[in-house]
mmCIF file of C-alpha atoms (C1' of nucleotides) in Angstrom:
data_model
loop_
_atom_site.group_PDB
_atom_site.id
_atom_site.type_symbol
_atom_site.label_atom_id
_atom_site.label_comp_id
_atom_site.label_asym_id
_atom_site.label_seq_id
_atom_site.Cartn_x
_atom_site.Cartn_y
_atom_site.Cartn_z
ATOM 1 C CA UNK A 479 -140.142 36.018 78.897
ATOM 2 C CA UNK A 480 -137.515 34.878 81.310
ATOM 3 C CA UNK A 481 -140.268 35.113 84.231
ATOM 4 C CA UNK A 482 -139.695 31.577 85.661
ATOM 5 C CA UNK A 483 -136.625 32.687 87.622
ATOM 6 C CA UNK A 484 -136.307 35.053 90.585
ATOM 7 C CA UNK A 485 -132.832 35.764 90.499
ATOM 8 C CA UNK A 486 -133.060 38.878 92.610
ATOM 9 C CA UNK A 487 -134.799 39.707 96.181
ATOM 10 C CA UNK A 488 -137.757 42.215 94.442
ATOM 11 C CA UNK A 489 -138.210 39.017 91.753
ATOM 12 C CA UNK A 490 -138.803 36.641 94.786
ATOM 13 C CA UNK A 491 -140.940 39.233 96.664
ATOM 14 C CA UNK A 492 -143.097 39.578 93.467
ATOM 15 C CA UNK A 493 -143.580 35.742 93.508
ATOM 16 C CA UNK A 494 -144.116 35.339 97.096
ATOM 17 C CA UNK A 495 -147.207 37.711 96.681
ATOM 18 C CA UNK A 496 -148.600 36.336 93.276
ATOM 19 C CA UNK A 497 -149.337 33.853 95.981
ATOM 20 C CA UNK A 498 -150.460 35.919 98.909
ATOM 21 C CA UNK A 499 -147.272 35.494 100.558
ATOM 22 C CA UNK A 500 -145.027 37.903 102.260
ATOM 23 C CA UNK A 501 -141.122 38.298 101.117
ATOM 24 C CA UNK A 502 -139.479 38.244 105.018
ATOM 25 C CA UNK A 503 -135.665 38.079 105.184
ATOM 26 C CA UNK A 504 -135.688 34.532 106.447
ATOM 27 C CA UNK A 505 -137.362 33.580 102.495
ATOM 28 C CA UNK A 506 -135.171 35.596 101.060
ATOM 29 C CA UNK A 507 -131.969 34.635 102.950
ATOM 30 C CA UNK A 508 -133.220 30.875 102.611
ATOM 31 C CA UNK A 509 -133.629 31.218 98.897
ATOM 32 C CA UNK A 510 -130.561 33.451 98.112
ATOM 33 C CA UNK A 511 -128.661 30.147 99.948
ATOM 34 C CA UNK A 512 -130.184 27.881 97.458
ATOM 35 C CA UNK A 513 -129.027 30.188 94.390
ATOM 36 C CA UNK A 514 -125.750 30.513 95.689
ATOM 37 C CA UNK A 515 -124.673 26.854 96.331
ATOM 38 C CA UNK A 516 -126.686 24.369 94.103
ATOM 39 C CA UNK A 517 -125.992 21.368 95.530
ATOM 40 C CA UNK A 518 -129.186 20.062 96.393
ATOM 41 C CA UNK A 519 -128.507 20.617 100.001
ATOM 42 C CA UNK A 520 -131.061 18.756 102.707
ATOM 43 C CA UNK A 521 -132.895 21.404 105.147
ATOM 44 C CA UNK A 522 -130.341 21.058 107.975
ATOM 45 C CA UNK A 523 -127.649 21.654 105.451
ATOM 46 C CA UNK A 524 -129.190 24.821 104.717
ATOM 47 C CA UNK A 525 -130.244 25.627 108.019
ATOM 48 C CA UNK A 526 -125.882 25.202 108.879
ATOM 49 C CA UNK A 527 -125.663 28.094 106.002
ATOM 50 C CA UNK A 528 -128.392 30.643 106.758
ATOM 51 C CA UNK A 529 -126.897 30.610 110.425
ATOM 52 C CA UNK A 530 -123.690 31.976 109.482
ATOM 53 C CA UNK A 531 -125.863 34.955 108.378
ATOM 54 C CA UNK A 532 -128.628 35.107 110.513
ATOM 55 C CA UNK A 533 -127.352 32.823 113.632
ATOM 56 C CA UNK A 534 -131.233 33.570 115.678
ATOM 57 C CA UNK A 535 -133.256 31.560 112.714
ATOM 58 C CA UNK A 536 -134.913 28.510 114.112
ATOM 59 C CA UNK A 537 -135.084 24.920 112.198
ATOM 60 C CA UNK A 538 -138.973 24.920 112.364
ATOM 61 C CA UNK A 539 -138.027 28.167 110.010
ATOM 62 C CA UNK A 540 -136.119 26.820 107.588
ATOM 63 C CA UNK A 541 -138.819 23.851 107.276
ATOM 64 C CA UNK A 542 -141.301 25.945 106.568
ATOM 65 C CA UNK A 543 -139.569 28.160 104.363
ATOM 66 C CA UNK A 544 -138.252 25.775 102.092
ATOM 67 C CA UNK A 545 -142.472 24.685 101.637
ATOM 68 C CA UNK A 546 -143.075 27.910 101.059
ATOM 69 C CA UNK A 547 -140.552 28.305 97.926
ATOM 70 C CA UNK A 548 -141.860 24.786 96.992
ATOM 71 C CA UNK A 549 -145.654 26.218 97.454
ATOM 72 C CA UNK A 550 -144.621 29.194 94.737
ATOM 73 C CA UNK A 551 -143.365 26.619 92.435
ATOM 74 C CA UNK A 552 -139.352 28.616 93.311
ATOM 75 C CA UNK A 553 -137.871 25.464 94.193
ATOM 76 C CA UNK A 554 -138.233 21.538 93.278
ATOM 77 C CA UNK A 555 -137.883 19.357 96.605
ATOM 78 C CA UNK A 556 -136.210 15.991 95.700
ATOM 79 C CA UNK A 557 -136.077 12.431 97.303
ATOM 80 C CA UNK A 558 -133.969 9.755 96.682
ATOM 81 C CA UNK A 559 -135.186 6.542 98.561
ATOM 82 C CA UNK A 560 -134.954 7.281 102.341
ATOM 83 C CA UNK A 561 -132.486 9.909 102.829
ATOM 84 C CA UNK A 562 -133.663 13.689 103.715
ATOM 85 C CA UNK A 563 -135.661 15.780 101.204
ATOM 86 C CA UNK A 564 -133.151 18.174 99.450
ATOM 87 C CA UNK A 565 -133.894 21.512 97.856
ATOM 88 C CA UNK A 566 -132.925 22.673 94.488
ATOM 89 C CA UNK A 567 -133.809 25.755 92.493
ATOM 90 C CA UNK A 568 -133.521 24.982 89.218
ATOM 91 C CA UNK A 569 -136.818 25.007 87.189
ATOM 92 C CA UNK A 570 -135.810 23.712 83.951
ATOM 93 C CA UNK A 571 -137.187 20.086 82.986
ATOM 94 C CA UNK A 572 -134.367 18.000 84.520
ATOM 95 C CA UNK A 573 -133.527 14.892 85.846
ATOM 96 C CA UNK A 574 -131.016 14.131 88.959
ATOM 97 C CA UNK A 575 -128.029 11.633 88.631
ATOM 98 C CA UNK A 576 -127.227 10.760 92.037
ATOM 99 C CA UNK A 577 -123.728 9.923 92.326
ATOM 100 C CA UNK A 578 -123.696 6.579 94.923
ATOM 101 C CA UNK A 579 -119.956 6.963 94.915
ATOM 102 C CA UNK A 580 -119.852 10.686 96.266
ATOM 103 C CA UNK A 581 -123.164 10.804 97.220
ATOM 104 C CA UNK A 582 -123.575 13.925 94.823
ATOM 105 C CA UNK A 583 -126.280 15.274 92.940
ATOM 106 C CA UNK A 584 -126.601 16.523 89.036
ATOM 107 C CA UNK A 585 -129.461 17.619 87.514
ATOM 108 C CA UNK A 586 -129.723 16.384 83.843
ATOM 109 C CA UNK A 587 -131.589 18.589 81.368
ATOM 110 C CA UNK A 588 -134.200 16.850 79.434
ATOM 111 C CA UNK A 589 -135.125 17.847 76.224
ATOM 112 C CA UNK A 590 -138.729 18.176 75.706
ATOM 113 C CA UNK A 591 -138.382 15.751 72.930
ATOM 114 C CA UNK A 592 -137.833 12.859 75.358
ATOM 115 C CA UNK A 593 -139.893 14.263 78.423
ATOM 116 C CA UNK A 594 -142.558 13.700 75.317
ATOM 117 C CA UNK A 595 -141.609 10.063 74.625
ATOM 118 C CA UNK A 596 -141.121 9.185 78.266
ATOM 119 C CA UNK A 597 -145.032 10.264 78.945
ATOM 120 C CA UNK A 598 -145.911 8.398 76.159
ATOM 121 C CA UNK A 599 -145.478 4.999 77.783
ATOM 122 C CA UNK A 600 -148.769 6.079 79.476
ATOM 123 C CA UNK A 601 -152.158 4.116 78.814
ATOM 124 C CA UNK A 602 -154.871 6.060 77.914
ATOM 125 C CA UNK A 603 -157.052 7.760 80.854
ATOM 126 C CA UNK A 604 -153.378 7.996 82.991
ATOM 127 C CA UNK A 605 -152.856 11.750 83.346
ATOM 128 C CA UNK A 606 -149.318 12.638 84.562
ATOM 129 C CA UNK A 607 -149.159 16.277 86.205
ATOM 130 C CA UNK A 608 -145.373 15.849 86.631
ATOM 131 C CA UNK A 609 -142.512 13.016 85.787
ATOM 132 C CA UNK A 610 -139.622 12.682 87.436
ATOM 133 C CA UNK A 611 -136.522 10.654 86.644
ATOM 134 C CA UNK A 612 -133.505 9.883 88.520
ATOM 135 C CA UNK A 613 -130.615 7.616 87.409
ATOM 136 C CA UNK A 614 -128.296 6.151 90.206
ATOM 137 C CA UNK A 615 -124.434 5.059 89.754
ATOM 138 C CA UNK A 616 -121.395 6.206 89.152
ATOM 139 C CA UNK A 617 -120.367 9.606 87.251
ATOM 140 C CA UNK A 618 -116.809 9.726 85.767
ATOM 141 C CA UNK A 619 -114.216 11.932 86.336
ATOM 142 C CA UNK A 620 -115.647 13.597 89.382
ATOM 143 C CA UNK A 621 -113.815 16.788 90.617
ATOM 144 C CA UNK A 622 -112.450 14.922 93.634
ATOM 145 C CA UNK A 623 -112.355 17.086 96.745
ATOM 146 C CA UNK A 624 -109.700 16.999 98.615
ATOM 147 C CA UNK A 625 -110.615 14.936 101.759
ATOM 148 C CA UNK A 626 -108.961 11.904 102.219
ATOM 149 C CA UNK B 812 -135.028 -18.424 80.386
ATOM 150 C CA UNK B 813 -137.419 -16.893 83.020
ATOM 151 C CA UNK B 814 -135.518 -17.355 85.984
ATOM 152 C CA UNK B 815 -136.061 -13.917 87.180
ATOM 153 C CA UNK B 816 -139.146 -14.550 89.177
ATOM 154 C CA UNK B 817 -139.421 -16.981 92.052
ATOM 155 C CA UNK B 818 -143.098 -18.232 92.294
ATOM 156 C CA UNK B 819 -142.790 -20.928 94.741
ATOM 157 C CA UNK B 820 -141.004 -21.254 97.824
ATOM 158 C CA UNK B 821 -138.595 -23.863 96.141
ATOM 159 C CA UNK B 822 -137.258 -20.852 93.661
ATOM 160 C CA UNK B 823 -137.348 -18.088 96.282
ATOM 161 C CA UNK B 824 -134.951 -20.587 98.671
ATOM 162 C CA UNK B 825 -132.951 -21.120 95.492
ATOM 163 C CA UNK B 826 -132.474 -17.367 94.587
ATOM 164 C CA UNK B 827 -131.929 -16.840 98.850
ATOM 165 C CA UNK B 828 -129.299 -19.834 98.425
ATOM 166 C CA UNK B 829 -127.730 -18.038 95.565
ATOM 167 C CA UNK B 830 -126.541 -14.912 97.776
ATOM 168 C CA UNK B 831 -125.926 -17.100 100.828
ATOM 169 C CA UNK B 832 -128.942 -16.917 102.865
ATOM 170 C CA UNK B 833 -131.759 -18.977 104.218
ATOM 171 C CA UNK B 834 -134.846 -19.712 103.237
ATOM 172 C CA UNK B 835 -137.090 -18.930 106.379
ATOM 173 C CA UNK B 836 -140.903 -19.432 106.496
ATOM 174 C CA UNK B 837 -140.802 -15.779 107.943
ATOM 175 C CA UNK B 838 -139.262 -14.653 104.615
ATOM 176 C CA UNK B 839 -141.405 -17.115 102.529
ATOM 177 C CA UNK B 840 -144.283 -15.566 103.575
ATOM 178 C CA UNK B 841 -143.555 -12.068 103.435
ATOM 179 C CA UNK B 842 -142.499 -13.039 100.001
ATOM 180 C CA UNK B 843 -146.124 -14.646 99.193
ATOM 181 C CA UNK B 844 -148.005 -11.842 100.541
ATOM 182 C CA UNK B 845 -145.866 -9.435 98.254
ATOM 183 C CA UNK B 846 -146.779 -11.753 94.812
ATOM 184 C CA UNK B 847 -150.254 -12.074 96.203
ATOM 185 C CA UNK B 848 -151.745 -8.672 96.451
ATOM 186 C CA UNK B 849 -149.134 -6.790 94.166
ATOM 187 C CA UNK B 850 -150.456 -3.085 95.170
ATOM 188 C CA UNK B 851 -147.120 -1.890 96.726
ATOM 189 C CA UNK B 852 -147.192 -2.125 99.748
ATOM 190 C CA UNK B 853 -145.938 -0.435 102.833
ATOM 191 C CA UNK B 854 -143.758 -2.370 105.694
ATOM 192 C CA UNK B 855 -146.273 -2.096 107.992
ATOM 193 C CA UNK B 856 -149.047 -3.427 105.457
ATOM 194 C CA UNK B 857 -146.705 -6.460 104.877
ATOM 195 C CA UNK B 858 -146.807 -7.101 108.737
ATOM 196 C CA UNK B 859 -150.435 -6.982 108.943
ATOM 197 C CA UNK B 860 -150.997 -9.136 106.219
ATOM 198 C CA UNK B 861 -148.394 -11.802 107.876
ATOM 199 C CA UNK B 862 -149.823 -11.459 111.112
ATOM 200 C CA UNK B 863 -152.621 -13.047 109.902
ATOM 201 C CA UNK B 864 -151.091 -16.170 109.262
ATOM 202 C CA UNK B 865 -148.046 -16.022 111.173
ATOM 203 C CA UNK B 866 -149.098 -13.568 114.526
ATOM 204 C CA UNK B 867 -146.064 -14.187 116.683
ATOM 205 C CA UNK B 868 -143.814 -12.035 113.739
ATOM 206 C CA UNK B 869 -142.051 -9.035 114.365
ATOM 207 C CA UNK B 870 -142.157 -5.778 112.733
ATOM 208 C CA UNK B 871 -138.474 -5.395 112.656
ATOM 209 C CA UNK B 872 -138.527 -9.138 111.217
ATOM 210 C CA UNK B 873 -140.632 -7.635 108.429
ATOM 211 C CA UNK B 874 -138.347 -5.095 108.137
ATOM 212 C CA UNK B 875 -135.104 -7.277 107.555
ATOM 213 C CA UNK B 876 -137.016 -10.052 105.489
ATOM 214 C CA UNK B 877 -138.051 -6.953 103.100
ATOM 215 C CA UNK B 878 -134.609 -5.684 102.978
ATOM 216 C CA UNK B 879 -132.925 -9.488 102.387
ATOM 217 C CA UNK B 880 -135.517 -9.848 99.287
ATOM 218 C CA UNK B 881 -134.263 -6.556 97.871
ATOM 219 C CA UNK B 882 -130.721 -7.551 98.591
ATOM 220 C CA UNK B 883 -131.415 -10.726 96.526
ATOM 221 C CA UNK B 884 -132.757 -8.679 93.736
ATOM 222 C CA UNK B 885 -136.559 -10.561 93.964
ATOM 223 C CA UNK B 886 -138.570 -7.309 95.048
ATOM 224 C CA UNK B 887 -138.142 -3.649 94.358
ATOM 225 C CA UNK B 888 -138.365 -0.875 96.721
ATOM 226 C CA UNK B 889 -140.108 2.192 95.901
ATOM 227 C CA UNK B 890 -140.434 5.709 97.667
ATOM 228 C CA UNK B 891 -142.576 8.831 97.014
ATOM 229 C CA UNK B 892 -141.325 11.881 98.638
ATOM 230 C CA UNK B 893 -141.297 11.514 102.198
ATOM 231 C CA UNK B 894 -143.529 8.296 102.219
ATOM 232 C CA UNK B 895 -143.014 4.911 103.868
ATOM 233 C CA UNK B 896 -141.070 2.958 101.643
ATOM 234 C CA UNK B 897 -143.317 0.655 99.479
ATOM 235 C CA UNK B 898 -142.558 -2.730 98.173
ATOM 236 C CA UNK B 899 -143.161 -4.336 94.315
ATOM 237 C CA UNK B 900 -142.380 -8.040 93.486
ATOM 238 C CA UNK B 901 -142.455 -6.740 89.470
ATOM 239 C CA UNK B 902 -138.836 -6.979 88.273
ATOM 240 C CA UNK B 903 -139.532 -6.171 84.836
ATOM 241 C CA UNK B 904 -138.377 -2.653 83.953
ATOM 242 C CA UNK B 905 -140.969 -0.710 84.335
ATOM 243 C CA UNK B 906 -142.041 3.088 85.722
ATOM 244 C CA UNK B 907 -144.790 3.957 88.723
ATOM 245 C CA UNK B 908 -147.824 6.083 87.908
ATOM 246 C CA UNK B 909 -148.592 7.415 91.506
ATOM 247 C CA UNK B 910 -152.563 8.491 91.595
ATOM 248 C CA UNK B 911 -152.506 11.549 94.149
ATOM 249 C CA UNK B 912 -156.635 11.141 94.332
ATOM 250 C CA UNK B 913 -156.127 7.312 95.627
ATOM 251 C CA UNK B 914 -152.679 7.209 96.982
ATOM 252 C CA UNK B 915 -152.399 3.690 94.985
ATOM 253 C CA UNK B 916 -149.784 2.939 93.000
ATOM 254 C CA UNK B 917 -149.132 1.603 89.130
ATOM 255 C CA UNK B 918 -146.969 -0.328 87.546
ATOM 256 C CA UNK B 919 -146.545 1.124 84.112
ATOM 257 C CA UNK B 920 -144.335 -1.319 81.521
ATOM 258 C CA UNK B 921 -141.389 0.499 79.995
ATOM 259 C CA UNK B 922 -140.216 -0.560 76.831
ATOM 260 C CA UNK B 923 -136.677 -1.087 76.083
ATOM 261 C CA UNK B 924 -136.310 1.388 73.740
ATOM 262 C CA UNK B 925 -137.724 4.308 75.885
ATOM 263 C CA UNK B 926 -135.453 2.983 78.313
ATOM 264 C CA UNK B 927 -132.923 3.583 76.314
ATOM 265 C CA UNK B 928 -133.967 7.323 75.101
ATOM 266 C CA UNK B 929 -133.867 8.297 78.327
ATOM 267 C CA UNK B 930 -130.272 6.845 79.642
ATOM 268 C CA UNK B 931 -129.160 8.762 76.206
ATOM 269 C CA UNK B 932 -129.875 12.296 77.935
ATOM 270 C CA UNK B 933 -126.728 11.195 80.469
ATOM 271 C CA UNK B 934 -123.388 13.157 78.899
ATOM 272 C CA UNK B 935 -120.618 10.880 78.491
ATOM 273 C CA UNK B 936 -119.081 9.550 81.905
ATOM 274 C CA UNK B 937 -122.300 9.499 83.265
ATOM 275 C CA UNK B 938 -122.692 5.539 84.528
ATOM 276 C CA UNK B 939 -126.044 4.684 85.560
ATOM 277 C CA UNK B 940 -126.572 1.591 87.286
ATOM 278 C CA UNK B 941 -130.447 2.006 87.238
ATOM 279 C CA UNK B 942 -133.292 4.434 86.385
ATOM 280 C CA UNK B 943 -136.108 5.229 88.217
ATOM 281 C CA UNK B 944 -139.170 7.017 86.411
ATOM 282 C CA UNK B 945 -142.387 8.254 88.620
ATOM 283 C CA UNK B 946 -145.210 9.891 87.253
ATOM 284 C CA UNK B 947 -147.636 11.988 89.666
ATOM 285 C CA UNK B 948 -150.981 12.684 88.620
ATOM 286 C CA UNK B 949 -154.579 11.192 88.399
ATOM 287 C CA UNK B 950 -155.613 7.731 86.807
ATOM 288 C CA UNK B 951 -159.105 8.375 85.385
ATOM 289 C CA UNK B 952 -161.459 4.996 85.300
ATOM 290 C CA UNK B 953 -159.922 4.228 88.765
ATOM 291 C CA UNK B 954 -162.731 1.465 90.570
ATOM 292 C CA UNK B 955 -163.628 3.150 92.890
ATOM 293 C CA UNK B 956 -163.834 1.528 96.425
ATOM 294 C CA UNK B 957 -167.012 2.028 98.315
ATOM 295 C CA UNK B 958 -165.458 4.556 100.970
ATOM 296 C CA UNK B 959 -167.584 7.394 100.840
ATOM 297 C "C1'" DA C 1315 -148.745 57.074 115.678
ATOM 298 C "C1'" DG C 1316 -152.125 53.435 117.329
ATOM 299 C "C1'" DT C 1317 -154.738 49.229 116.817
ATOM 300 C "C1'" DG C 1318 -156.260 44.898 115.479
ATOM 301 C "C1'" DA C 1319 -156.297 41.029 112.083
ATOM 302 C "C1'" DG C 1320 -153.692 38.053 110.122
ATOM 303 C "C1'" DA C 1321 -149.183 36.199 108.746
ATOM 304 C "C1'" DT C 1322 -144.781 34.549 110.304
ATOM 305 C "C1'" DT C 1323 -141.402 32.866 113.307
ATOM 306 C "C1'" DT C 1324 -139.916 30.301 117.149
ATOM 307 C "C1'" DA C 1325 -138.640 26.540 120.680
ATOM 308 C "C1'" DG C 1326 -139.702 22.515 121.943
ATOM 309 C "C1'" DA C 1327 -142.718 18.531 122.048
ATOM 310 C "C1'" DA C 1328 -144.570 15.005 119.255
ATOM 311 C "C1'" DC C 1329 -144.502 11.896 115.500
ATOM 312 C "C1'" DA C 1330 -143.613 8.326 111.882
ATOM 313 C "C1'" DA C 1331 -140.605 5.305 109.742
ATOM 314 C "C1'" DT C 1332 -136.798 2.918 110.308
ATOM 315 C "C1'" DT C 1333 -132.572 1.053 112.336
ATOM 316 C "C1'" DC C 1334 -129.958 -0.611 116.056
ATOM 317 C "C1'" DC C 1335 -129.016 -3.656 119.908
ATOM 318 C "C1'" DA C 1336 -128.347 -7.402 122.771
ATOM 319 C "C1'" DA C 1337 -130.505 -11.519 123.883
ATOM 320 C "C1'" DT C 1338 -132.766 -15.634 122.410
ATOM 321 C "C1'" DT C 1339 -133.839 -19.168 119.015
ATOM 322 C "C1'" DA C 1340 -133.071 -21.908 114.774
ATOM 323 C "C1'" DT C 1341 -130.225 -24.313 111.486
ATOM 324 C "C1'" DT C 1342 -126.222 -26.350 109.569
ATOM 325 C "C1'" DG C 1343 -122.057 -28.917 109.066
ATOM 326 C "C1'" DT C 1344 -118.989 -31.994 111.481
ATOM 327 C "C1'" DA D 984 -124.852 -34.091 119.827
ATOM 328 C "C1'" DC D 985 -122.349 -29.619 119.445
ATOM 329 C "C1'" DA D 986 -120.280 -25.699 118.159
ATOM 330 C "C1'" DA D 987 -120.598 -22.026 114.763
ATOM 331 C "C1'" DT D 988 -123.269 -19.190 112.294
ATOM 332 C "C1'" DA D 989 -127.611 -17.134 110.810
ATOM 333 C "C1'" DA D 990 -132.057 -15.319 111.841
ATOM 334 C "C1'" DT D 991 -135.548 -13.506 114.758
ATOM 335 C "C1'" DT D 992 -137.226 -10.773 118.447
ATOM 336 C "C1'" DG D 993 -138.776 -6.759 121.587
ATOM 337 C "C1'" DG D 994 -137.608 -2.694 122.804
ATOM 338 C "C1'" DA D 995 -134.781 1.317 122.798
ATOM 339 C "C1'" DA D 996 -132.715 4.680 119.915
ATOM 340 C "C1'" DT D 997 -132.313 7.573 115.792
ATOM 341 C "C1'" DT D 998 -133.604 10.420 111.996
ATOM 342 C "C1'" DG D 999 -136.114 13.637 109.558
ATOM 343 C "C1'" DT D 1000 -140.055 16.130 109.807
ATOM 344 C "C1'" DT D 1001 -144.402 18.156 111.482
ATOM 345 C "C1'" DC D 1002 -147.165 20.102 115.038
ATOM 346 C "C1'" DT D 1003 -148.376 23.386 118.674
ATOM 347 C "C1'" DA D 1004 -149.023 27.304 121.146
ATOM 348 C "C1'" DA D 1005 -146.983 31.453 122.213
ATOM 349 C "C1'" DA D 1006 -144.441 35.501 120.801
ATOM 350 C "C1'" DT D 1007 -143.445 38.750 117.104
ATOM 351 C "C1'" DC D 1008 -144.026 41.136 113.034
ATOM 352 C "C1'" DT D 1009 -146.532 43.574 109.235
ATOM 353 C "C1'" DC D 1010 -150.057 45.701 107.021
ATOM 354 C "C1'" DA D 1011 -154.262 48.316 106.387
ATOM 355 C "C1'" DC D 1012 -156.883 51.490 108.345
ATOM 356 C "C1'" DT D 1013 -157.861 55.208 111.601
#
DNA sequence: AGTGAGATTTAGAACAATTCCAATTATTGT
DNA sequence: ACAATAATTGGAATTGTTCTAAATCTCACT
């Protein structure tokens, strides 16, 4: 029943087409980056990783790519105010804590319970297809990496 | 005890005062056309609207008044995915319900206590300095305008 | 294996929103 | 009145993203 994630290249393939879409190596190379790293990395960021693999891929490629896993519902894009859209894979009902300090990202896992009560603030006749949450400030005890 | 919204010009050069800055008809009015028509609107709605009373304004005037009124904590900015950054005058906590039929935007009241529900997902360490909640979806019994 | 329709990728131009810059123009305190 | 500081301005520059048209690939069918 654990159909939500395609953890492997045939699951992705099998996705892609559900929506008429072709698995190419570019998707799958693009997606495999977000598995690997889950960081919430912007599309240049990920563009700077898929090179190292496939150094030919164009930009324009990796735009459209990441769409395309957003199209098939694979991966959630995310905005916080102005800066670049960033990609992340996980599916789960979750919010984002973005770290000001770091300028990190953690997704929060909501229970159902309080996606519930959060929806419920809505007036009649408001019909949400999707919520989404993000908290801003400072989390504790970050691993600090070792730049200066 | 409701000194958190400046209705006249007197209370906005008070709260600009407060944080070291001027009050500047330039500001004023971008500040009345925000309380005025309260449907979030974009930077370059703002400057159309001013034009109309002050025509010799410039857009990156609009832009820096805008930002100075968010610095001072007397309007909120909002964004939706990659969208032009939108602008609210409401300071009570509250959520936006973002109708994808209309492209207008909500304000939707959040009570303290669901406010509170949700910061309670954060694990411990977690500090969050604010919350932002968006809901996507449609808003049925929206007036509709007469564009066919 | 060959062909054609359609999907995908690509490089680069174009675009939208915003910020930056350096030069004026106001405002304030002395 | 005058210097110091703040604010505004027009235009150039930047950023992140989308568009475009051409090249390439893939698949279904012969």
């Amino acid at each position: 029943m654990e159909s939500n994630v395609a953890t492997t290249p045939e699951v992705l393939a099998q996705r892609l087409a559900n929506s008429g879409l072709r698995a190419t190596p570019q998707r799958e190379i693009i997606y495999g980056v977000l598995l690997k790293k889950r960081d919430h990395p912007t599309a240049d960021e990920v563009y700077a990783r898929v090179r190292t693999d496939m150094p030919g891929i164009s930009l324009a490629t990796v735009y459209n790519c990441l769409e395309t896993l957003v199209q098939c519902d694979l991966v959630r894009a995310v905005n916080f105010e102005r800066g670049p859209t960033r990609y992340c894979p996980n599916l789960r009902p979750h919010a984002h804590f973005h770290d000001e300090q770091s300028g990190s990202t953690h997704d929060i896992d909501l229970p159902a319970e309080i996606l519930d009560k959060v929806r419920s603030v809505l007036p009649p006749g408001y019909n949400a297809k999707s919520v989404e949450i993000t908290f801003r400030g400072k989390a504790a005890d970050e691993q600090k990496s070792s730049q200066p």
